[in-house]
């Protein structure tokens, strides 16, 4: 995990992505708190500002207006020091992120988590298939430089702690590169 020869003084911008239910929000909020970074949940930002282009009945979810979201986030991202939580990664400019974390979860855990959230039918099966096919990992690898994309497991509380430690170590090294 290395990059950025000129770190922003406000800290790195980190994207946490992965299939719904993999623990993005849990990791993102905890990381932001521990590292004194700004936490941005893209879904909440879109909801708050009504950045949608309709509703997908089949998948039971709103259709995000990517341009409105990116425009809203531009100034904040330029300042640095952000943890961004969103299931996709290809809508964001590559220049925004110093590290892209793709959380992965075994299918049994993911199925149980999504079922507990009330997912069913096509929405449930599509998300499980997305994880099996590594769709969001491949999307991140296609959207960002190889050296900034890191795949991390997210099955247990121990994984959460290990991931936090690993990201904080990366942040320390990132800061040293700018010195």
Coordinates of C-alpha atoms in Angstrom, one line a residue:
X1 CA 0.0 0.0 0.0
X2 CA 2.0 3.0 -1.2
X3 CA 1.6 6.1 -3.2
X4 CA 1.4 9.9 -3.1
X5 CA 4.7 11.6 -3.0
X6 CA 3.1 14.9 -1.9
X7 CA 0.5 14.2 0.8
X8 CA -2.2 16.8 1.4
X9 CA -1.6 18.3 4.9
X10 CA -5.2 17.5 5.8
X11 CA -4.5 13.8 5.3
X12 CA -5.1 11.2 2.6
X13 CA -8.4 10.6 0.8
X14 CA -9.5 7.0 1.2
X15 CA -12.3 5.2 -0.6
X16 CA -13.9 2.2 1.1
X17 CA -15.9 0.2 -1.3
X18 CA -17.4 -3.3 -1.6
X19 CA -20.6 -5.2 -1.9
X20 CA -23.4 -4.0 0.4
X21 CA -23.1 -5.7 3.7
X22 CA -19.3 -6.1 3.7
X23 CA -18.8 -3.5 6.5
X24 CA -17.9 -0.3 4.6
X25 CA -19.8 2.0 7.0
X26 CA -18.5 0.3 10.1
X27 CA -14.9 0.5 8.9
X28 CA -15.3 4.0 7.5
X29 CA -16.8 5.5 10.6
X30 CA -14.3 3.9 12.9
X31 CA -11.3 4.9 10.7
X32 CA -12.5 8.5 10.4
X33 CA -12.9 8.7 14.2
X34 CA -9.6 7.2 15.0
X35 CA -7.6 9.1 12.4
X36 CA -9.5 12.4 12.7
X37 CA -10.7 12.3 9.1
X38 CA -13.9 13.5 7.6
X39 CA -16.4 10.7 6.9
X40 CA -18.6 10.8 3.8
X41 CA -21.3 8.2 3.2
X42 CA -22.2 8.8 -0.4
X43 CA -25.6 7.2 0.0
X44 CA -26.5 9.5 2.8
X45 CA -25.1 12.5 0.9
X46 CA -27.3 11.7 -2.1
X47 CA -30.4 11.1 0.1
X48 CA -29.9 14.4 2.0
X49 CA -29.6 16.3 -1.3
X50 CA -32.0 14.2 -3.4
X51 CA -29.3 13.4 -6.0
X52 CA -31.3 10.7 -7.8
X53 CA -32.5 10.1 -11.3
X54 CA -35.5 7.9 -10.4
X55 CA -35.9 4.5 -8.8
X56 CA -35.0 1.0 -10.0
X57 CA -38.0 -1.1 -9.1
X58 CA -36.3 -4.4 -9.9
X59 CA -33.3 -3.8 -7.6
X60 CA -35.4 -1.8 -5.1
X61 CA -33.1 1.2 -4.9
X62 CA -32.8 4.8 -6.1
X63 CA -30.7 5.6 -9.2
X64 CA -27.8 7.8 -8.2
X65 CA -27.1 11.0 -10.2
X66 CA -23.3 10.6 -10.4
X67 CA -22.7 14.1 -11.7
X68 CA -24.5 15.8 -8.9
X69 CA -22.6 13.7 -6.3
X70 CA -19.2 14.4 -7.8
X71 CA -19.9 18.1 -8.1
X72 CA -21.0 18.2 -4.5
X73 CA -17.9 16.4 -3.3
X74 CA -15.3 18.2 -5.4
X75 CA -14.2 20.9 -3.0
X76 CA -14.2 18.7 0.0
X77 CA -12.0 16.1 -1.8
X78 CA -9.5 18.7 -2.9
X79 CA -8.9 19.6 0.7
X80 CA -8.0 16.0 1.6
X81 CA -8.5 14.1 4.8
X82 CA -11.6 12.2 3.8
X83 CA -12.9 8.6 4.2
X84 CA -15.5 8.0 1.5
X85 CA -18.0 5.1 1.9
X86 CA -19.7 3.8 -1.3
X87 CA -20.3 0.4 -2.9
X88 CA -19.0 1.5 -6.3
X89 CA -15.8 3.2 -7.3
X90 CA -15.9 4.0 -11.0
X91 CA -17.9 7.2 -10.7
X92 CA -15.2 9.1 -8.8
X93 CA -12.2 10.8 -10.5
X94 CA -9.0 8.7 -10.1
X95 CA -7.1 11.8 -8.8
X96 CA -9.3 11.9 -5.7
X97 CA -8.0 8.9 -3.8
X98 CA -4.7 7.9 -2.3
X99 CA -6.0 4.5 -1.2
X100 CA -8.9 2.4 -2.3
X101 CA -10.0 -0.4 0.1
X102 CA -12.2 -3.1 -1.3
X103 CA -13.8 -5.1 1.5
X104 CA -14.6 -8.7 0.8
X105 CA -16.8 -11.1 2.8
X106 CA -17.4 -14.8 2.5
X107 CA -20.8 -15.6 1.0
X108 CA -22.4 -17.2 4.1
X109 CA -21.6 -14.1 6.3
X110 CA -22.7 -11.8 3.5
X111 CA -25.9 -13.7 2.9
X112 CA -26.8 -13.6 6.6
X113 CA -26.0 -9.8 6.9
X114 CA -28.1 -8.9 3.8
X115 CA -31.0 -11.1 4.9
X116 CA -30.9 -9.4 8.3
X117 CA -31.2 -6.1 6.5
X118 CA -34.3 -7.3 4.8
X119 CA -32.8 -8.0 1.4
X120 CA -34.6 -10.7 -0.6
X121 CA -35.2 -11.9 -4.1
X122 CA -33.3 -10.3 -6.9
X123 CA -31.7 -7.7 -4.6
X124 CA -30.2 -10.4 -2.4
X125 CA -29.1 -12.7 -5.2
X126 CA -27.6 -9.9 -7.2
X127 CA -25.5 -8.7 -4.3
X128 CA -24.3 -12.3 -3.5
X129 CA -23.4 -12.8 -7.2
X130 CA -21.6 -9.4 -7.2
X131 CA -19.4 -10.7 -4.3
X132 CA -18.8 -14.1 -5.9
X133 CA -17.8 -12.6 -9.2
X134 CA -15.5 -10.0 -7.5
X135 CA -17.4 -7.3 -9.5
X136 CA -16.5 -4.4 -7.2
X137 CA -12.9 -5.5 -6.8
X138 CA -12.5 -5.6 -10.6
X139 CA -14.2 -2.2 -11.0
X140 CA -11.7 -0.7 -8.5
X141 CA -8.8 -2.3 -10.3
X142 CA -10.0 -0.9 -13.6
X143 CA -10.7 2.5 -12.2
X144 CA -7.5 3.2 -10.2
X145 CA -3.8 2.5 -10.3
X146 CA -2.9 -1.0 -9.1
X147 CA -0.8 0.2 -6.3
X148 CA -3.6 2.1 -4.6
X149 CA -6.2 -0.7 -4.6
X150 CA -6.1 -3.1 -1.6
X151 CA -8.5 -6.0 -1.0
X152 CA -9.2 -6.7 2.7
X153 CA -11.3 -9.4 4.4
X154 CA -14.3 -8.3 6.4
X155 CA -15.8 -11.4 8.1
X156 CA -15.2 -10.9 11.8
X157 CA -14.5 -8.2 14.5
X158 CA -10.9 -9.3 14.4
X159 CA -10.8 -8.5 10.6
X160 CA -12.1 -5.0 11.4
X161 CA -9.4 -4.4 14.0
X162 CA -6.7 -5.8 11.7
X163 CA -7.9 -3.6 8.8
X164 CA -7.9 -0.5 11.0
X165 CA -4.4 -1.2 12.1
X166 CA -3.2 -1.9 8.5
X167 CA -4.8 1.3 7.2
X168 CA -3.4 3.4 10.0
X169 CA 0.1 2.0 9.3
X170 CA -0.4 2.9 5.6
X171 CA -1.4 6.4 6.7
X172 CA 1.8 6.8 8.7
X173 CA 3.9 5.7 5.8
X174 CA 1.9 8.0 3.4
X175 CA 2.6 11.0 5.7
X176 CA 6.3 10.2 5.8
X177 CA 6.5 10.2 2.0
X178 CA 5.6 13.8 2.0
X179 CA 8.2 14.8 4.5

